[in-house]
Amino acid sequence: FSPCGKFLIAGGYDATIQRWDVSGDEVSRLNPCLGHHAWVQCLAFIPTTERIVSADSWGQIAVWQYTDETPAPVWKNEAAHDGWVRAIAVSPDGQRIASGGNDRVLRIWSAADGTLLKEWPHPEKIFSLCFHPSGTSLVSGDLKGVIRDWGVDSATARREFDARVLYQFD
């Protein structure tokens, strides 16, 4: 759901972002966001805006004005990552977007225009990301069950947590 509660938005295997207006008694389907080339793996709302960020399995990241009648990307980077983007997070102030995936690189982007602000290598494939409410810390979860707390400005891991119990295929 959008922060205003009016829209429901979902990404699909068909490379589209589907939108519905859920504000009234009747749910109405809206024009989709078109422009990805592969499975839309990640979606996140950008605070204090009417924008979302999306990422796909071919490495593209895009920002959309989800309230437009027929949304087009505000900006997109078709080669934001080398392959599958598995996680995105938006800073609490809505100024930065973090992304990561199979290429083992953590990147920080400007939410306004997609400028790459910072990047650093990650030891494993990145499967989850989350900013601390202060915006100064970013937590990553990897394929092997290690959670790292990164200083956003320093790009250094401050601490690690062992979550291997979550890395099981029983």
GROMACS .gro file of N, CA and C in nm, residues 17-135:
model
  357
   17ILE      N    1   0.493  -0.343  -1.338
   17ILE     CA    2   0.453  -0.301  -1.204
   17ILE      C    3   0.304  -0.270  -1.216
   18GLN      N    4   0.224  -0.349  -1.146
   18GLN     CA    5   0.078  -0.333  -1.152
   18GLN      C    6   0.032  -0.239  -1.041
   19ARG      N    7  -0.073  -0.161  -1.073
   19ARG     CA    8  -0.125  -0.063  -0.978
   19ARG      C    9  -0.277  -0.072  -0.972
   20TRP      N   10  -0.329  -0.054  -0.850
   20TRP     CA   11  -0.472  -0.051  -0.829
   20TRP      C   12  -0.507   0.068  -0.740
   21ASP      N   13  -0.619   0.129  -0.768
   21ASP     CA   14  -0.674   0.233  -0.681
   21ASP      C   15  -0.768   0.160  -0.585
   22VAL      N   16  -0.734   0.163  -0.457
   22VAL     CA   17  -0.812   0.093  -0.356
   22VAL      C   18  -0.881   0.190  -0.260
   23SER      N   19  -0.896   0.316  -0.303
   23SER     CA   20  -0.949   0.419  -0.214
   23SER      C   21  -1.100   0.412  -0.197
   24GLY      N   22  -1.171   0.355  -0.292
   24GLY     CA   23  -1.317   0.351  -0.283
   24GLY      C   24  -1.368   0.212  -0.252
   25ASP      N   25  -1.497   0.196  -0.264
   25ASP     CA   26  -1.559   0.066  -0.241
   25ASP      C   27  -1.520  -0.034  -0.348
   26GLU      N   28  -1.503   0.016  -0.470
   26GLU     CA   29  -1.463  -0.069  -0.581
   26GLU      C   30  -1.313  -0.052  -0.607
   27VAL      N   31  -1.243  -0.161  -0.624
   27VAL     CA   32  -1.101  -0.157  -0.660
   27VAL      C   33  -1.091  -0.141  -0.810
   28SER      N   34  -1.011  -0.044  -0.856
   28SER     CA   35  -0.995  -0.026  -1.000
   28SER      C   36  -0.848  -0.043  -1.038
   29ARG      N   37  -0.829  -0.120  -1.144
   29ARG     CA   38  -0.693  -0.144  -1.195
   29ARG      C   39  -0.651  -0.024  -1.279
   30LEU      N   40  -0.528   0.021  -1.257
   30LEU     CA   41  -0.473   0.136  -1.328
   30LEU      C   42  -0.372   0.090  -1.432
   31ASN      N   43  -0.328   0.180  -1.518
   31ASN     CA   44  -0.225   0.146  -1.615
   31ASN      C   45  -0.098   0.101  -1.542
   32PRO      N   46  -0.034  -0.003  -1.593
   32PRO     CA   47   0.089  -0.049  -1.528
   32PRO      C   48   0.208   0.041  -1.557
   33CYS      N   49   0.311   0.026  -1.479
   33CYS     CA   50   0.441   0.089  -1.506
   33CYS      C   51   0.516  -0.009  -1.597
   34LEU      N   52   0.556   0.038  -1.714
   34LEU     CA   53   0.625  -0.046  -1.811
   34LEU      C   54   0.766   0.007  -1.835
   35GLY      N   55   0.863  -0.081  -1.847
   35GLY     CA   56   0.999  -0.037  -1.874
   35GLY      C   57   1.105  -0.130  -1.819
   36HIS      N   58   1.065  -0.228  -1.739
   36HIS     CA   59   1.161  -0.330  -1.696
   36HIS      C   60   1.169  -0.437  -1.803
   37HIS      N   61   1.278  -0.514  -1.801
   37HIS     CA   62   1.299  -0.619  -1.900
   37HIS      C   63   1.291  -0.758  -1.840
   38ALA      N   64   1.272  -0.764  -1.708
   38ALA     CA   65   1.273  -0.893  -1.640
   38ALA      C   66   1.191  -0.882  -1.512
   39TRP      N   67   1.187  -0.991  -1.437
   39TRP     CA   68   1.110  -1.000  -1.314
   39TRP      C   69   1.139  -0.882  -1.223
   40VAL      N   70   1.034  -0.812  -1.181
   40VAL     CA   71   1.047  -0.701  -1.087
   40VAL      C   72   1.054  -0.762  -0.947
   41GLN      N   73   1.175  -0.768  -0.896
   41GLN     CA   74   1.205  -0.835  -0.770
   41GLN      C   75   1.176  -0.748  -0.648
   42CYS      N   76   1.198  -0.617  -0.659
   42CYS     CA   77   1.192  -0.529  -0.543
   42CYS      C   78   1.112  -0.403  -0.573
   43LEU      N   79   1.039  -0.357  -0.472
   43LEU     CA   80   0.967  -0.230  -0.476
   43LEU      C   81   0.979  -0.164  -0.340
   44ALA      N   82   0.990  -0.032  -0.339
   44ALA     CA   83   0.989   0.043  -0.213
   44ALA      C   84   0.935   0.182  -0.239
   45PHE      N   85   0.859   0.232  -0.145
   45PHE     CA   86   0.807   0.368  -0.153
   45PHE      C   87   0.914   0.465  -0.104
   46ILE      N   88   0.921   0.581  -0.168
   46ILE     CA   89   1.016   0.685  -0.130
   46ILE      C   90   0.940   0.786  -0.043
   47PRO      N   91   0.978   0.798   0.085
   47PRO     CA   92   0.904   0.884   0.178
   47PRO      C   93   0.891   1.028   0.128
   48THR      N   94   0.783   1.089   0.164
   48THR     CA   95   0.750   1.230   0.135
   48THR      C   96   0.736   1.258  -0.014
   49THR      N   97   0.722   1.156  -0.096
   49THR     CA   98   0.700   1.173  -0.240
   49THR      C   99   0.587   1.081  -0.282
   50GLU      N  100   0.550   1.089  -0.405
   50GLU     CA  101   0.457   0.992  -0.465
   50GLU      C  102   0.533   0.907  -0.565
   51ARG      N  103   0.650   0.861  -0.520
   51ARG     CA  104   0.739   0.782  -0.605
   51ARG      C  105   0.770   0.647  -0.541
   52ILE      N  106   0.796   0.551  -0.629
   52ILE     CA  107   0.848   0.421  -0.587
   52ILE      C  108   0.978   0.395  -0.661
   53VAL      N  109   1.059   0.308  -0.602
   53VAL     CA  110   1.179   0.258  -0.669
   53VAL      C  111   1.156   0.109  -0.692
   54SER      N  112   1.199   0.062  -0.807
   54SER     CA  113   1.185  -0.079  -0.842
   54SER      C  114   1.317  -0.132  -0.894
   55ALA      N  115   1.334  -0.262  -0.885
   55ALA     CA  116   1.456  -0.327  -0.935
   55ALA      C  117   1.419  -0.462  -0.992
   56ASP      N  118   1.499  -0.507  -1.090
   56ASP     CA  119   1.465  -0.633  -1.156
   56ASP      C  120   1.582  -0.731  -1.159
   57SER      N  121   1.553  -0.848  -1.215
   57SER     CA  122   1.650  -0.957  -1.217
   57SER      C  123   1.756  -0.941  -1.326
   58TRP      N  124   1.749  -0.837  -1.406
   58TRP     CA  125   1.853  -0.808  -1.505
   58TRP      C  126   1.945  -0.696  -1.460
   59GLY      N  127   1.922  -0.640  -1.343
   59GLY     CA  128   2.012  -0.538  -1.290
   59GLY      C  129   1.963  -0.395  -1.304
   60GLN      N  130   1.841  -0.374  -1.348
   60GLN     CA  131   1.789  -0.239  -1.366
   60GLN      C  132   1.722  -0.187  -1.238
   61ILE      N  133   1.742  -0.059  -1.211
   61ILE     CA  134   1.671   0.013  -1.106
   61ILE      C  135   1.601   0.131  -1.172
   62ALA      N  136   1.477   0.157  -1.129
   62ALA     CA  137   1.401   0.269  -1.184
   62ALA      C  138   1.318   0.334  -1.075
   63VAL      N  139   1.293   0.463  -1.090
   63VAL     CA  140   1.206   0.539  -1.001
   63VAL      C  141   1.086   0.587  -1.084
   64TRP      N  142   0.967   0.574  -1.025
   64TRP     CA  143   0.842   0.604  -1.093
   64TRP      C  144   0.757   0.699  -1.009
   65GLN      N  145   0.683   0.785  -1.077
   65GLN     CA  146   0.579   0.867  -1.015
   65GLN      C  147   0.452   0.781  -1.022
   66TYR      N  148   0.420   0.710  -0.914
   66TYR     CA  149   0.315   0.609  -0.922
   66TYR      C  150   0.174   0.666  -0.931
   67THR      N  151   0.157   0.796  -0.911
   67THR     CA  152   0.025   0.858  -0.922
   67THR      C  153  -0.007   0.904  -1.064
   68ASP      N  154   0.090   0.901  -1.156
   68ASP     CA  155   0.065   0.942  -1.294
   68ASP      C  156  -0.033   0.846  -1.361
   69GLU      N  157  -0.109   0.897  -1.456
   69GLU     CA  158  -0.206   0.813  -1.526
   69GLU      C  159  -0.137   0.698  -1.599
   70THR      N  160  -0.029   0.729  -1.671
   70THR     CA  161   0.052   0.627  -1.737
   70THR      C  162   0.197   0.653  -1.699
   71PRO      N  163   0.241   0.591  -1.591
   71PRO     CA  164   0.375   0.624  -1.539
   71PRO      C  165   0.487   0.586  -1.634
   72ALA      N  166   0.583   0.676  -1.642
   72ALA     CA  167   0.709   0.651  -1.712
   72ALA      C  168   0.819   0.671  -1.608
   73PRO      N  169   0.934   0.608  -1.627
   73PRO     CA  170   1.040   0.626  -1.527
   73PRO      C  171   1.080   0.773  -1.513
   74VAL      N  172   1.092   0.819  -1.391
   74VAL     CA  173   1.151   0.951  -1.363
   74VAL      C  174   1.299   0.943  -1.398
   75TRP      N  175   1.361   0.833  -1.359
   75TRP     CA  176   1.496   0.797  -1.401
   75TRP      C  177   1.509   0.647  -1.393
   76LYS      N  178   1.601   0.594  -1.472
   76LYS     CA  179   1.632   0.451  -1.462
   76LYS      C  180   1.776   0.428  -1.499
   77ASN      N  181   1.829   0.322  -1.445
   77ASN     CA  182   1.965   0.278  -1.476
   77ASN      C  183   1.953   0.131  -1.512
   78GLU      N  184   1.966   0.101  -1.641
   78GLU     CA  185   1.948  -0.035  -1.688
   78GLU      C  186   2.061  -0.128  -1.646
   79ALA      N  187   2.176  -0.072  -1.610
   79ALA     CA  188   2.291  -0.153  -1.568
   79ALA      C  189   2.336  -0.111  -1.427
   80ALA      N  190   2.241  -0.093  -1.339
   80ALA     CA  191   2.274  -0.054  -1.201
   80ALA      C  192   2.357  -0.162  -1.131
   81HIS      N  193   2.330  -0.287  -1.165
   81HIS     CA  194   2.405  -0.401  -1.112
   81HIS      C  195   2.427  -0.500  -1.224
   82ASP      N  196   2.527  -0.584  -1.204
   82ASP     CA  197   2.556  -0.690  -1.299
   82ASP      C  198   2.470  -0.810  -1.261
   83GLY      N  199   2.350  -0.813  -1.311
   83GLY     CA  200   2.258  -0.923  -1.280
   83GLY      C  201   2.157  -0.885  -1.173
   84TRP      N  202   2.103  -0.985  -1.114
   84TRP     CA  203   1.988  -0.979  -1.026
   84TRP      C  204   2.005  -0.882  -0.909
   85VAL      N  205   1.915  -0.783  -0.902
   85VAL     CA  206   1.904  -0.697  -0.784
   85VAL      C  207   1.804  -0.764  -0.692
   86ARG      N  208   1.849  -0.804  -0.575
   86ARG     CA  209   1.763  -0.879  -0.484
   86ARG      C  210   1.710  -0.795  -0.368
   87ALA      N  211   1.768  -0.676  -0.348
   87ALA     CA  212   1.724  -0.594  -0.235
   87ALA      C  213   1.743  -0.447  -0.264
   88ILE      N  214   1.646  -0.368  -0.223
   88ILE     CA  215   1.657  -0.223  -0.224
   88ILE      C  216   1.601  -0.170  -0.092
   89ALA      N  217   1.650  -0.054  -0.052
   89ALA     CA  218   1.600   0.013   0.068
   89ALA      C  219   1.610   0.163   0.044
   90VAL      N  220   1.518   0.237   0.101
   90VAL     CA  221   1.517   0.382   0.088
   90VAL      C  222   1.547   0.441   0.225
   91SER      N  223   1.635   0.539   0.229
   91SER     CA  224   1.668   0.604   0.355
   91SER      C  225   1.545   0.672   0.414
   92PRO      N  226   1.540   0.686   0.546
   92PRO     CA  227   1.422   0.745   0.609
   92PRO      C  228   1.387   0.885   0.559
   93ASP      N  229   1.487   0.961   0.516
   93ASP     CA  230   1.459   1.096   0.464
   93ASP      C  231   1.423   1.096   0.316
   94GLY      N  232   1.427   0.978   0.251
   94GLY     CA  233   1.390   0.966   0.112
   94GLY      C  234   1.494   1.017   0.014
   95GLN      N  235   1.614   1.048   0.061
   95GLN     CA  236   1.718   1.105  -0.026
   95GLN      C  237   1.806   1.000  -0.095
   96ARG      N  238   1.817   0.882  -0.034
   96ARG     CA  239   1.909   0.781  -0.087
   96ARG      C  240   1.840   0.646  -0.104
   97ILE      N  241   1.888   0.571  -0.201
   97ILE     CA  242   1.841   0.435  -0.226
   97ILE      C  243   1.962   0.344  -0.217
   98ALA      N  244   1.949   0.237  -0.141
   98ALA     CA  245   2.054   0.135  -0.134
   98ALA      C  246   2.008   0.016  -0.217
   99SER      N  247   2.104  -0.047  -0.287
   99SER     CA  248   2.071  -0.164  -0.368
   99SER      C  249   2.183  -0.266  -0.359
  100GLY      N  250   2.145  -0.391  -0.378
  100GLY     CA  251   2.243  -0.499  -0.378
  100GLY      C  252   2.183  -0.625  -0.436
  101GLY      N  253   2.270  -0.717  -0.474
  101GLY     CA  254   2.220  -0.841  -0.531
  101GLY      C  255   2.329  -0.942  -0.556
  102ASN      N  256   2.315  -1.011  -0.668
  102ASN     CA  257   2.406  -1.122  -0.699
  102ASN      C  258   2.548  -1.079  -0.732
  103ASP      N  259   2.569  -0.954  -0.769
  103ASP     CA  260   2.704  -0.911  -0.806
  103ASP      C  261   2.792  -0.876  -0.686
  104ARG      N  262   2.736  -0.887  -0.564
  104ARG     CA  263   2.812  -0.867  -0.440
  104ARG      C  264   2.867  -0.726  -0.426
  105VAL      N  265   2.788  -0.628  -0.472
  105VAL     CA  266   2.826  -0.488  -0.458
  105VAL      C  267   2.708  -0.414  -0.395
  106LEU      N  268   2.737  -0.337  -0.293
  106LEU     CA  269   2.636  -0.254  -0.230
  106LEU      C  270   2.651  -0.114  -0.286
  107ARG      N  271   2.542  -0.058  -0.336
  107ARG     CA  272   2.547   0.075  -0.398
  107ARG      C  273   2.445   0.167  -0.331
  108ILE      N  274   2.482   0.295  -0.323
  108ILE     CA  275   2.395   0.400  -0.272
  108ILE      C  276   2.373   0.500  -0.385
  109TRP      N  277   2.247   0.529  -0.413
  109TRP     CA  278   2.206   0.616  -0.524
  109TRP      C  279   2.133   0.738  -0.471
  110SER      N  280   2.135   0.846  -0.547
  110SER     CA  281   2.051   0.961  -0.520
  110SER      C  282   1.909   0.924  -0.563
  111ALA      N  283   1.812   0.938  -0.473
  111ALA     CA  284   1.674   0.909  -0.508
  111ALA      C  285   1.619   1.011  -0.608
  112ALA      N  286   1.674   1.131  -0.607
  112ALA     CA  287   1.624   1.238  -0.695
  112ALA      C  288   1.656   1.214  -0.842
  113ASP      N  289   1.782   1.171  -0.871
  113ASP     CA  290   1.821   1.162  -1.011
  113ASP      C  291   1.899   1.036  -1.048
  114GLY      N  292   1.921   0.946  -0.954
  114GLY     CA  293   1.989   0.820  -0.984
  114GLY      C  294   2.140   0.828  -0.988
  115THR      N  295   2.197   0.938  -0.945
  115THR     CA  296   2.342   0.950  -0.941
  115THR      C  297   2.399   0.849  -0.840
  116LEU      N  298   2.503   0.778  -0.881
  116LEU     CA  299   2.571   0.686  -0.790
  116LEU      C  300   2.649   0.767  -0.689
  117LEU      N  301   2.618   0.749  -0.561
  117LEU     CA  302   2.683   0.825  -0.454
  117LEU      C  303   2.798   0.749  -0.390
  118LYS      N  304   2.783   0.619  -0.380
  118LYS     CA  305   2.885   0.539  -0.312
  118LYS      C  306   2.863   0.392  -0.347
  119GLU      N  307   2.972   0.317  -0.348
  119GLU     CA  308   2.961   0.172  -0.365
  119GLU      C  309   3.077   0.104  -0.294
  120TRP      N  310   3.053  -0.019  -0.251
  120TRP     CA  311   3.159  -0.098  -0.190
  120TRP      C  312   3.129  -0.246  -0.205
  121PRO      N  313   3.233  -0.327  -0.206
  121PRO     CA  314   3.214  -0.471  -0.223
  121PRO      C  315   3.150  -0.533  -0.100
  122HIS      N  316   3.078  -0.639  -0.125
  122HIS     CA  317   3.013  -0.715  -0.019
  122HIS      C  318   3.063  -0.859  -0.029
  123PRO      N  319   3.088  -0.926   0.082
  123PRO     CA  320   3.147  -1.060   0.075
  123PRO      C  321   3.060  -1.168   0.011
  124GLU      N  322   2.928  -1.149   0.012
  124GLU     CA  323   2.837  -1.249  -0.042
  124GLU      C  324   2.725  -1.181  -0.121
  125LYS      N  325   2.642  -1.262  -0.185
  125LYS     CA  326   2.524  -1.210  -0.252
  125LYS      C  327   2.432  -1.145  -0.149
  126ILE      N  328   2.380  -1.029  -0.182
  126ILE     CA  329   2.297  -0.952  -0.089
  126ILE      C  330   2.151  -0.987  -0.112
  127PHE      N  331   2.083  -1.026  -0.003
  127PHE     CA  332   1.943  -1.065  -0.013
  127PHE      C  333   1.848  -0.971   0.061
  128SER      N  334   1.899  -0.886   0.149
  128SER     CA  335   1.810  -0.792   0.218
  128SER      C  336   1.889  -0.668   0.260
  129LEU      N  337   1.818  -0.555   0.265
  129LEU     CA  338   1.876  -0.427   0.306
  129LEU      C  339   1.774  -0.349   0.386
  130CYS      N  340   1.823  -0.273   0.484
  130CYS     CA  341   1.735  -0.188   0.562
  130CYS      C  342   1.816  -0.076   0.626
  131PHE      N  343   1.770   0.048   0.608
  131PHE     CA  344   1.833   0.162   0.674
  131PHE      C  345   1.787   0.170   0.819
  132HIS      N  346   1.878   0.210   0.907
  132HIS     CA  347   1.842   0.246   1.044
  132HIS      C  348   1.760   0.374   1.037
  133PRO      N  349   1.668   0.398   1.131
  133PRO     CA  350   1.589   0.521   1.129
  133PRO      C  351   1.671   0.650   1.125
  134SER      N  352   1.796   0.646   1.173
  134SER     CA  353   1.882   0.765   1.168
  134SER      C  354   1.935   0.791   1.028
  135GLY      N  355   1.935   0.688   0.942
  135GLY     CA  356   1.989   0.700   0.807
  135GLY      C  357   2.140   0.685   0.799
   0.00000   0.00000   0.00000
